[in-house]
Structures are given as C-alpha cells and as structure tokens.
Short mmCIF file of C-alpha atoms and ligand atoms in Angstrom, two decimals:
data_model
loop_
_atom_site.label_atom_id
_atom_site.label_comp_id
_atom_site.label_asym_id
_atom_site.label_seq_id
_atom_site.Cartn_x
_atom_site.Cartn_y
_atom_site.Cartn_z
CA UNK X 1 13.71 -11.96 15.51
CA UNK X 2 13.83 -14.56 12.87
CA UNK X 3 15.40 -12.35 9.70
CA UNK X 4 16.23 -13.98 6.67
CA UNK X 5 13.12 -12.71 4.47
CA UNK X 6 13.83 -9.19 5.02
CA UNK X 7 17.25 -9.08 4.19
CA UNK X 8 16.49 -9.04 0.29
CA UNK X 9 14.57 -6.04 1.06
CA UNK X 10 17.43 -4.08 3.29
CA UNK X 11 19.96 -4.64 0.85
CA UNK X 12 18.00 -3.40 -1.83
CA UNK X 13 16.78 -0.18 -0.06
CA UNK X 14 20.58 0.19 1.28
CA UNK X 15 21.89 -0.25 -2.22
CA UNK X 16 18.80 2.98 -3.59
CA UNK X 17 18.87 4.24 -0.49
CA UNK X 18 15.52 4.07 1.73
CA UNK X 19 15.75 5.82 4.50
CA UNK X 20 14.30 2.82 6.09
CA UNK X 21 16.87 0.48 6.23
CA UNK X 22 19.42 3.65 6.87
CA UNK X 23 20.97 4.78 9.94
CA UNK X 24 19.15 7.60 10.92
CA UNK X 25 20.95 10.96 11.99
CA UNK X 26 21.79 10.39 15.59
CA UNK X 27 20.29 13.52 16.76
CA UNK X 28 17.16 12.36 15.81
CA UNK X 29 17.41 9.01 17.75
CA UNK X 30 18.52 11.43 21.36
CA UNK X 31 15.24 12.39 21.49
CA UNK X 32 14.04 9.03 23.56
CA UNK X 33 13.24 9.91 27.28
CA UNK X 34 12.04 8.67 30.27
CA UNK X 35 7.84 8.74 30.14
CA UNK X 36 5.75 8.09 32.81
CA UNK X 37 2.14 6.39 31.96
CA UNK X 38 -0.49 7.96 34.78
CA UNK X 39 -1.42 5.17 37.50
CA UNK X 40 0.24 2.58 35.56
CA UNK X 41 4.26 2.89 35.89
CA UNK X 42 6.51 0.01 33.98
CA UNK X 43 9.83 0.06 35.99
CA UNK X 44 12.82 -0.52 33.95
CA UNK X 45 15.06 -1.12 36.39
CA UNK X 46 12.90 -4.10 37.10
CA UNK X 47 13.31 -5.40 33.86
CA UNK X 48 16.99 -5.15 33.68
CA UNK X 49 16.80 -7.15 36.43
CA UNK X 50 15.26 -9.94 34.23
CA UNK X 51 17.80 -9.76 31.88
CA UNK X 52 20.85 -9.77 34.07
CA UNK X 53 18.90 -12.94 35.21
CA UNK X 54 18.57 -14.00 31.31
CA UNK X 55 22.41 -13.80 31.13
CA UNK X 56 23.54 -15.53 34.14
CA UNK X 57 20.97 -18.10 32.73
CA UNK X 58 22.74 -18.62 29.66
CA UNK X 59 26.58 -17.99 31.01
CA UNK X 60 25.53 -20.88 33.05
CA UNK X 61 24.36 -23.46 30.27
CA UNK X 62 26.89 -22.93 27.45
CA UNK X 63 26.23 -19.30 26.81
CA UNK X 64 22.92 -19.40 24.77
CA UNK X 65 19.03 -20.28 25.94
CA UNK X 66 18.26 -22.05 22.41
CA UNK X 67 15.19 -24.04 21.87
CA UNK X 68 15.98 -27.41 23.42
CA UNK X 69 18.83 -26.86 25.34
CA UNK X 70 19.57 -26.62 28.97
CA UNK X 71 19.44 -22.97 28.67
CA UNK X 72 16.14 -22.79 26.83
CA UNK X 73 14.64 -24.67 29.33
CA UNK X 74 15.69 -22.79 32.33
CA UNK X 75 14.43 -19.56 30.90
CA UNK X 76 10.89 -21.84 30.77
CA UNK X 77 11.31 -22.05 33.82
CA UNK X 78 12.40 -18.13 35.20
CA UNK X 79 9.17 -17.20 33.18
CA UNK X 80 6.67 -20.26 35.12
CA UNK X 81 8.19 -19.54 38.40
CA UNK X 82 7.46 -15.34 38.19
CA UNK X 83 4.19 -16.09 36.59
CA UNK X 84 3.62 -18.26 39.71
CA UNK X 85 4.39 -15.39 42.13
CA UNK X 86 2.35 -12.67 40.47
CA UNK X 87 -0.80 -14.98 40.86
CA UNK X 88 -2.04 -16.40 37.76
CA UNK X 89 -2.66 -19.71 35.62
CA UNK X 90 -0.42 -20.26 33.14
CA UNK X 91 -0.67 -23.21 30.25
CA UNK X 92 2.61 -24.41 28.82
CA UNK X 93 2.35 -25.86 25.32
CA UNK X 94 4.41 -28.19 23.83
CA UNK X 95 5.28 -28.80 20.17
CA UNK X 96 8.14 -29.91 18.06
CA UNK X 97 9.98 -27.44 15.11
CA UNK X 98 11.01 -28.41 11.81
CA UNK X 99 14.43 -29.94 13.33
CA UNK X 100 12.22 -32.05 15.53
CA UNK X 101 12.76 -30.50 18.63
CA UNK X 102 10.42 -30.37 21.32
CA UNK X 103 9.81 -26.60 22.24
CA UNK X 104 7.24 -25.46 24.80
CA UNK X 105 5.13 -21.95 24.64
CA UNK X 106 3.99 -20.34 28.33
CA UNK X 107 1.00 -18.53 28.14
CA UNK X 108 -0.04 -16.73 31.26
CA UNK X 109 -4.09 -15.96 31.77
CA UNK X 110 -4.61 -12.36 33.25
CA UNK X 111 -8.25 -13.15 33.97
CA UNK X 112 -10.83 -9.36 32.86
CA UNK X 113 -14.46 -8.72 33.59
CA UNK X 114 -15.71 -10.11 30.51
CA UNK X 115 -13.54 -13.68 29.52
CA UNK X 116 -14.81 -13.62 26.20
CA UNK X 117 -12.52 -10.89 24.41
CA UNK X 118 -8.41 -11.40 24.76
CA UNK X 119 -6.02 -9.00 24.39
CA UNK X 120 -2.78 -11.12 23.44
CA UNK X 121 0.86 -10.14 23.78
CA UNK X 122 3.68 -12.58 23.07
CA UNK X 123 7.29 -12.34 23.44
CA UNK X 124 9.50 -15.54 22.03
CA UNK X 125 12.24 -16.65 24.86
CA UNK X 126 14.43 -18.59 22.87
CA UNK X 127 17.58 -17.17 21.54
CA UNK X 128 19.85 -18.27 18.33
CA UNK X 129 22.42 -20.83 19.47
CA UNK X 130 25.09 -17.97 18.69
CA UNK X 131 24.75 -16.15 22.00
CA UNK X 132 22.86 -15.47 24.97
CA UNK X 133 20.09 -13.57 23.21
CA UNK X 134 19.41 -10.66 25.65
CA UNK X 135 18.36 -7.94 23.17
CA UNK X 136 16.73 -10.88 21.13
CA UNK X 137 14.78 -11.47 22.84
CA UNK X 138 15.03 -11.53 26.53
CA UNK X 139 14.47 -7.48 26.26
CA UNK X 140 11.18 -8.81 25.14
CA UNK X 141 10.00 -11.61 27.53
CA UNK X 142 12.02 -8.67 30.25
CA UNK X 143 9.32 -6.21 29.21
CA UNK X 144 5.84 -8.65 29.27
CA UNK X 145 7.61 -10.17 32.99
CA UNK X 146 7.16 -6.68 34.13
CA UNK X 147 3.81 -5.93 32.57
CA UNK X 148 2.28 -8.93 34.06
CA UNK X 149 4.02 -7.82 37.79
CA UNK X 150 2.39 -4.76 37.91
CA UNK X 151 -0.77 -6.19 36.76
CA UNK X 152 -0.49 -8.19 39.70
CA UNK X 153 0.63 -5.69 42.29
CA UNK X 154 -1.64 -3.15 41.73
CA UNK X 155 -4.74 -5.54 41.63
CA UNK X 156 -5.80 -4.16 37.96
CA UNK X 157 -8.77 -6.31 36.92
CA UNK X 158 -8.98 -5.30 33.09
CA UNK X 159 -12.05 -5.75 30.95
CA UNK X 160 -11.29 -8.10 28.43
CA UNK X 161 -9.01 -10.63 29.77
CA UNK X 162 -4.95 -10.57 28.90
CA UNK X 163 -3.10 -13.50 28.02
CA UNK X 164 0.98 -13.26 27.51
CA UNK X 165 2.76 -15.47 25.30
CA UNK X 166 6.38 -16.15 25.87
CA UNK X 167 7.08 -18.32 22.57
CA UNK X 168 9.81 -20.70 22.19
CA UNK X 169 11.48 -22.08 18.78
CA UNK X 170 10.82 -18.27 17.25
CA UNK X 171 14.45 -18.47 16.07
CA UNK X 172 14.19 -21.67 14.51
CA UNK X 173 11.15 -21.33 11.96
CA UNK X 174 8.51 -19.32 14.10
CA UNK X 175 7.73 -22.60 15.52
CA UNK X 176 6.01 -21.77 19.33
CA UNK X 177 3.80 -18.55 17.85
CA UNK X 178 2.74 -20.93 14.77
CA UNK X 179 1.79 -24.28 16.51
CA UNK X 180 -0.40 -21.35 19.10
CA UNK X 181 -2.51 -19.95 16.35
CA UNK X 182 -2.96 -23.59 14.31
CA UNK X 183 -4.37 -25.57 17.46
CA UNK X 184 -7.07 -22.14 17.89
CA UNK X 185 -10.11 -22.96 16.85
CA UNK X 186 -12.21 -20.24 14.15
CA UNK X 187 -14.01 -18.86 17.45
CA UNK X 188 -10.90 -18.54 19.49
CA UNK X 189 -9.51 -16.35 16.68
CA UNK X 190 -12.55 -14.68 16.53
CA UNK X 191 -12.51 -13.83 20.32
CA UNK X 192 -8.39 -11.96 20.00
CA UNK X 193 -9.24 -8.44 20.03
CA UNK X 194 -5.19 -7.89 18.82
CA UNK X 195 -1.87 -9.90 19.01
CA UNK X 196 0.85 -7.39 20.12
CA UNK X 197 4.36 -8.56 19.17
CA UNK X 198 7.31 -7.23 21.58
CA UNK X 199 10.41 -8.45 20.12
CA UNK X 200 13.90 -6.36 20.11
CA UNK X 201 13.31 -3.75 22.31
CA UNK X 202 16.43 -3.02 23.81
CA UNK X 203 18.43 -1.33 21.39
CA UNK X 204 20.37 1.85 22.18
CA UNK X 205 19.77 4.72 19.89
CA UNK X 206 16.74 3.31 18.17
CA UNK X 207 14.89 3.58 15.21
CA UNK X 208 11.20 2.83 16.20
CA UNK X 209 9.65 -0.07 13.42
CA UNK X 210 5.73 -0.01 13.68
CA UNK X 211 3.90 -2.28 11.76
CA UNK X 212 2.57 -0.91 9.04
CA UNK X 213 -1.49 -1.68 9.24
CA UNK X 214 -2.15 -0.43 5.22
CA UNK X 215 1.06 -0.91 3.63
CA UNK X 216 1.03 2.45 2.97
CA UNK X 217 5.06 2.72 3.22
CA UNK X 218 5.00 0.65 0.23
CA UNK X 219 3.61 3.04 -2.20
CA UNK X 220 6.24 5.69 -0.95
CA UNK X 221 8.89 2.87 -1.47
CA UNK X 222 7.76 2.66 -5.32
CA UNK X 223 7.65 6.18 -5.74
CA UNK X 224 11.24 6.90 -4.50
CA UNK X 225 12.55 3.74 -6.78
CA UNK X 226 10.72 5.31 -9.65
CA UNK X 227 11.90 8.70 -8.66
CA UNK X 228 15.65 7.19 -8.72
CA UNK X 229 15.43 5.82 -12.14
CA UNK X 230 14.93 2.08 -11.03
CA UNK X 231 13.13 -0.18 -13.65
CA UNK X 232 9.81 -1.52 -12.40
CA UNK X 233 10.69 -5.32 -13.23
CA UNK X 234 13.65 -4.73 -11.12
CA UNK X 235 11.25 -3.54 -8.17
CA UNK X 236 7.70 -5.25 -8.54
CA UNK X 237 7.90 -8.68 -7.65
CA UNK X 238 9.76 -7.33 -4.22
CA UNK X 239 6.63 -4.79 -3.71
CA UNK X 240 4.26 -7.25 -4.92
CA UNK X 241 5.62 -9.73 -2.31
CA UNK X 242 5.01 -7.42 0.54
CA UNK X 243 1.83 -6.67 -0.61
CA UNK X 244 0.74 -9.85 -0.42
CA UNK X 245 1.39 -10.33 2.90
CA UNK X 246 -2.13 -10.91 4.41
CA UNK X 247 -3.35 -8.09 6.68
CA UNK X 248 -6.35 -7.68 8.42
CA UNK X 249 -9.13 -5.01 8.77
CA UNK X 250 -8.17 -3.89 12.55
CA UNK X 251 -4.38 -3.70 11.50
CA UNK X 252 -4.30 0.20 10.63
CA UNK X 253 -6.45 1.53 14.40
CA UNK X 254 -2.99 -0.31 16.26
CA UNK X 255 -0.94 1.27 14.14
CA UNK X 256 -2.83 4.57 14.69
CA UNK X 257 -2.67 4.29 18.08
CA UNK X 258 0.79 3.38 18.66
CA UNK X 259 1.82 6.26 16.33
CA UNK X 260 -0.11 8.68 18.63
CA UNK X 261 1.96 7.81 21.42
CA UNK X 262 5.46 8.36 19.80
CA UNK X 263 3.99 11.60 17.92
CA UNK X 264 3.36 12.80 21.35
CA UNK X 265 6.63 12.50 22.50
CA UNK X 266 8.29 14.74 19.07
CA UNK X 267 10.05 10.43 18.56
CA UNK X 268 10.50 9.35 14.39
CA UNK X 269 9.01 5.81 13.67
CA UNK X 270 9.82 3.84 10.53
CA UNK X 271 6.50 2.09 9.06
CA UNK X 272 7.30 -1.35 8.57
CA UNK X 273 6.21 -4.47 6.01
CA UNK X 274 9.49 -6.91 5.93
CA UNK X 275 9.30 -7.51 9.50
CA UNK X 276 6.27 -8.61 10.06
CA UNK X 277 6.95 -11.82 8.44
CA UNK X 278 10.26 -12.13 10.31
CA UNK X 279 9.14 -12.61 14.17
CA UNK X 280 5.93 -14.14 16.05
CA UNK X 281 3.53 -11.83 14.23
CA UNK X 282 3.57 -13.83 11.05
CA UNK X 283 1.35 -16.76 12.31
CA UNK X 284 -1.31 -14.34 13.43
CA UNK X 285 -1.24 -12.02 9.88
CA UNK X 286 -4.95 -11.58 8.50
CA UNK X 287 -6.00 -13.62 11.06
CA UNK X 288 -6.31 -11.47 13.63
CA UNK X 289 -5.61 -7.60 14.42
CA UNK X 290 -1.93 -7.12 14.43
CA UNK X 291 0.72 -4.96 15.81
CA UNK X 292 4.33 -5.05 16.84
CA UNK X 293 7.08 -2.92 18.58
CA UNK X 294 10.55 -3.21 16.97
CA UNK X 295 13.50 -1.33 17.88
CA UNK X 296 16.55 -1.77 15.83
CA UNK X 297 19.63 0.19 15.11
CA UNK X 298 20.73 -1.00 11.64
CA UNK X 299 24.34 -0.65 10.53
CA UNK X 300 25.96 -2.07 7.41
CA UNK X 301 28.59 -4.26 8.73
CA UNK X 302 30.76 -5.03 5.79
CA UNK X 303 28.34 -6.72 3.01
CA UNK X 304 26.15 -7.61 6.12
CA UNK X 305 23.36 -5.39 7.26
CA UNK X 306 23.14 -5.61 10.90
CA UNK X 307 19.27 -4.90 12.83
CA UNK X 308 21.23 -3.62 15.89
CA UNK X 309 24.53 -4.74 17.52
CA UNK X 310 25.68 -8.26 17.86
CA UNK X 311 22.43 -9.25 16.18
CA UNK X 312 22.52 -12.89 16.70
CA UNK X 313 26.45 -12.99 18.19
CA UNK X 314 27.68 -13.91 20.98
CA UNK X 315 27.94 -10.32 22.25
CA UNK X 316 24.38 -9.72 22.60
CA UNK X 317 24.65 -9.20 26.06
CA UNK X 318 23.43 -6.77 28.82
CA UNK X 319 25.58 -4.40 27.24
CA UNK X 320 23.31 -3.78 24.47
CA UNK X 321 20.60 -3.07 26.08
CA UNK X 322 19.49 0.66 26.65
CA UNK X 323 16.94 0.73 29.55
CA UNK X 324 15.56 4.38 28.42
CA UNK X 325 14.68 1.71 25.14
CA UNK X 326 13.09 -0.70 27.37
CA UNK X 327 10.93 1.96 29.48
CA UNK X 328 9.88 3.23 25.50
CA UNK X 329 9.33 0.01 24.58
CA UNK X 330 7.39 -0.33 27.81
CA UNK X 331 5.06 2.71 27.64
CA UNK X 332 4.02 2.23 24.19
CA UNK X 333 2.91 -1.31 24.94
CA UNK X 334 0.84 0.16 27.95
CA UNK X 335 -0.46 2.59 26.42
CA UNK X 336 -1.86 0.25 23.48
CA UNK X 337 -3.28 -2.08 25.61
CA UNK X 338 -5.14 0.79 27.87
CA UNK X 339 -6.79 1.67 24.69
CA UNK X 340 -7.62 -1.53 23.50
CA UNK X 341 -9.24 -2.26 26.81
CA UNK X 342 -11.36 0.22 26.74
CA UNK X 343 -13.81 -0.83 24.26
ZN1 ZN G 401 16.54 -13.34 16.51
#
C-alpha cells in the first residue's frame, strides 16, 4: 500500500469523525471466522508458510525486500521458483520507477477454456525500505501463491483464463502495476474481464475496505459533514477529488458480489474511495472493471493515523499477521473469481 493521497482524507474524517477512518468497536471486528469455500479450500496455514519464508527473506538481506535490493530480488525469485512447481508460464517484466530503478513484475498465465477473456489478480511484492513488509504486502503475494497452488493441485481448468500479477516498485510510485497496464494494447484491455487488487490482508481485528464501485459512500460522507455543521468550501474540493477518480461501468457488480460474501457471514465492510488511488488498482481505474480487498486496522498514533500496526516499520513482521484474516481475505477472493468465471 502506497498511502500518501489518502491521508488528507483520514485526518479529516478523524478530525469530524467518519466512522470510516475510526476504529471500529472491537466486538464487531470478533466476528471473523474460519469459512470453508465448497470444492475449493485456500489453506492458511500454507500461506503463513510463505510469509515466514518472506521474513527469513528479508532478515537475510538487510531486513527489507525493497524494489532493487537484494531482498526484492529474492522474493522475485520465491514467487518464479513456486510458479515453476505449480506448472505454469510465467512472463517477468522489467521496467524502471521514477528513482530509476530497474523493477521487474511476474505475471503467471493460468491457461482457461476460452484464452480470450482474463480474469487478473495482482499482488505488489516489494516492501518500503523501512521493514520487511509482511502484512504489506507479502500477506498479499502469500494469498495469490496459494491461489495459484491449488489451481494447480486440483487440476481446475477455468473458463476464461487467470493471470496473477505479483508487482514490484508498488511502494515507490505504483511503478510495476502502471508500466503493466501502459505497454497493454486497447484490445488487451478490452479482453480483462476485472483486475482484483489483494493488498494488506493480514491484519488482526480488521475492518474490511471494499472498493466502492459508485462512490456511493461519498454522498453519505457529505451528508454527515453537512449534518455536523461543516462549510461546503471546507469539504468540496476533497469530495470533488474523489469523485473524479475515474471508475468504470463493471466497478459496482464486484463490489456487489464481494459484499454478498461478507453479508453472508453477519462481517461489517467499510466502502472505500481514498484507497483506490493508493495501491496497484490505480493504473487499471476506468480502464477496466475494478475491485480490491483491503484489510486495515486504523489507529491514531499520536498526530499519525496508522492503516494497521507497524504500517511501513520495521515491525511489520509475522507477528502482525492474523491467519483467520488471511483465510477471509482468501475466501472472498475465491469466491469473486468463481463468479466471475462463470459468465
Ligand atoms: Zn505499503
């Protein structure tokens, strides 16, 4: 998660009070269990095993995995060598960010019946040079690992094919997700049936951030500053600049069906504007059909808002990491992408 855009909005809704950038009741947040998806079961014992892996990576080369660096490149190469194992082609992509370092994407090719339609999920790998990045966003890469291992193992051919994205340089501009969608040409965009962003999923206790397809959040934002007494020039050009973030047309059936699966489950989500330009979805907004699963667990830390603990620190470790979150996490992506390859 790449958050410096969103801030402005946090502290504003902290200062008037949002419930969205609160810390929700915890009794609300115990509510997260253990689901089981029929014939298709994520394991998340397997994908603590990635991030213990993540860890050791990044204890072993200076304690981070930052674009460019020893550790950055050895998580490349964890993610090549278990896409290698599972079976499939992958197609690493190489680019340079604004500080001119070279950064490469991995995309692995889960070939479907029908080649022409892609489902697209995309995780970035780096993390800040701060820490070791495990909850950012190793939890992540952790989740799409296991995805594409039981894809394997159980020998699911899906209709449309699936292509994962493990982005690099997401912490340092968006880099890997934006150099991806500017080399595709108009058909290639054409032919992504949705990008599904997995970023953050870790976090104990958490409050569940969905992307919200219509913006529809926004107009209960402006009511409650009204409501408060707030003057409109103090709030428009803050509303107006979320509305303006480009959306697109098969934003809001995503969002639908990712809020069917945590309705079913009695679990609170937040809809969500600021964060969409703050991680790998931005590249892809209005361009394609977009949705995301955030978890954070934000806490005022002083003058600081904090998205969940040791956000960008040294201490995101292991310890962060909830695996009830990462099964969640899990489920909900499974359970979008069984619906999306059904048509
Ligand atoms: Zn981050």
């Amino acid at each position: 998660m790449f958050l410096k855009k969103i801030l402005a909005v946090c502290v504003l809704s902290s200062i008037f009070a949002i419930s969205g950038c609160q810390k929700k009741e915890q009794d609300s947040k115990e509510k997260i269990e253990e689901v089981s998806q029929s014939g298709f079961k994520m394991d998340a014992a397997q994908m603590m095993t990635h991030l213990h892996a993540f860890e050791q990576i990044a204890k072993q080369h200076g304690g981070n995995r930052a674009v460019g660096t020893q550790g950055g490149l050895a998580s490349a190469d964890y993610i090549l060598d278990h896409a290698k194992k599972a079976g499939f082609t992958t197609e690493v992509q190489a680019f340079e960010n604004r500080e001119k370092t070279k950064g490469q994407n991995i995309i692995v090719e889960i070939p479907g019946e029908s080649k022409q339609d892609i489902i697209l999920l995309g995780a970035h790998y780096d993390s800040v040079k701060m820490g070791p990045g495990i909850n950012d966003n190793a939890s992540g890469v952790a989740l799409l690992l296991e995805l594409m291992a039981q894809l394997s193992q159980q020998k699911i051919k899906p209709k449309h094919s699936i292509h994962l994205a493990f982005w690099d340089s997401e912490e340092v501009g968006i880099a890997g997700s934006q150099a991806y969608v500017k080399k595709l040409t108009a058909d290639q965009l054409k032919a992504i049936k949705a990008y599904i962003n997995v970023d953050m999923v870790g976090t104990k206790d958490p409050e569940i951030l969905i992307a919200d397809g219509d913006k529809s959040s926004l107009d209960e934002m402006e009511k409650m500053l009204k409501e408060r007494g707030m003057q409109e020039q103090d709030y428009k050009p803050l509303l107006d600049g979320l509305r303006s973030i480009p959306s697109h047309s098969g934003d809001l059936a995503l969002e639908n069906t990712l809020k069917a699966f945590f309705k079913a489950k009695n679990l609170e989500i937040k809809e969500d504007v600021a964060t969409l330009t703050a991680s790998d979805t931005a590249p892809f907004l209005g361009k394609v059909p977009v949705t995301s699963v955030i978890l954070f667990n934000e806490q005022m830390k002083g003058d600081e808002l904090e998205f969940a603990p040791c956000y960008h620190k040294a201490c995101d470790t292991i310890e962060q990491v909830d695996p009830k979150s990462m099964q969640l996490a899990g489920d909900a992506v499974v359970h979008l992408l069984i619906s999306l390859d059904q048509d």
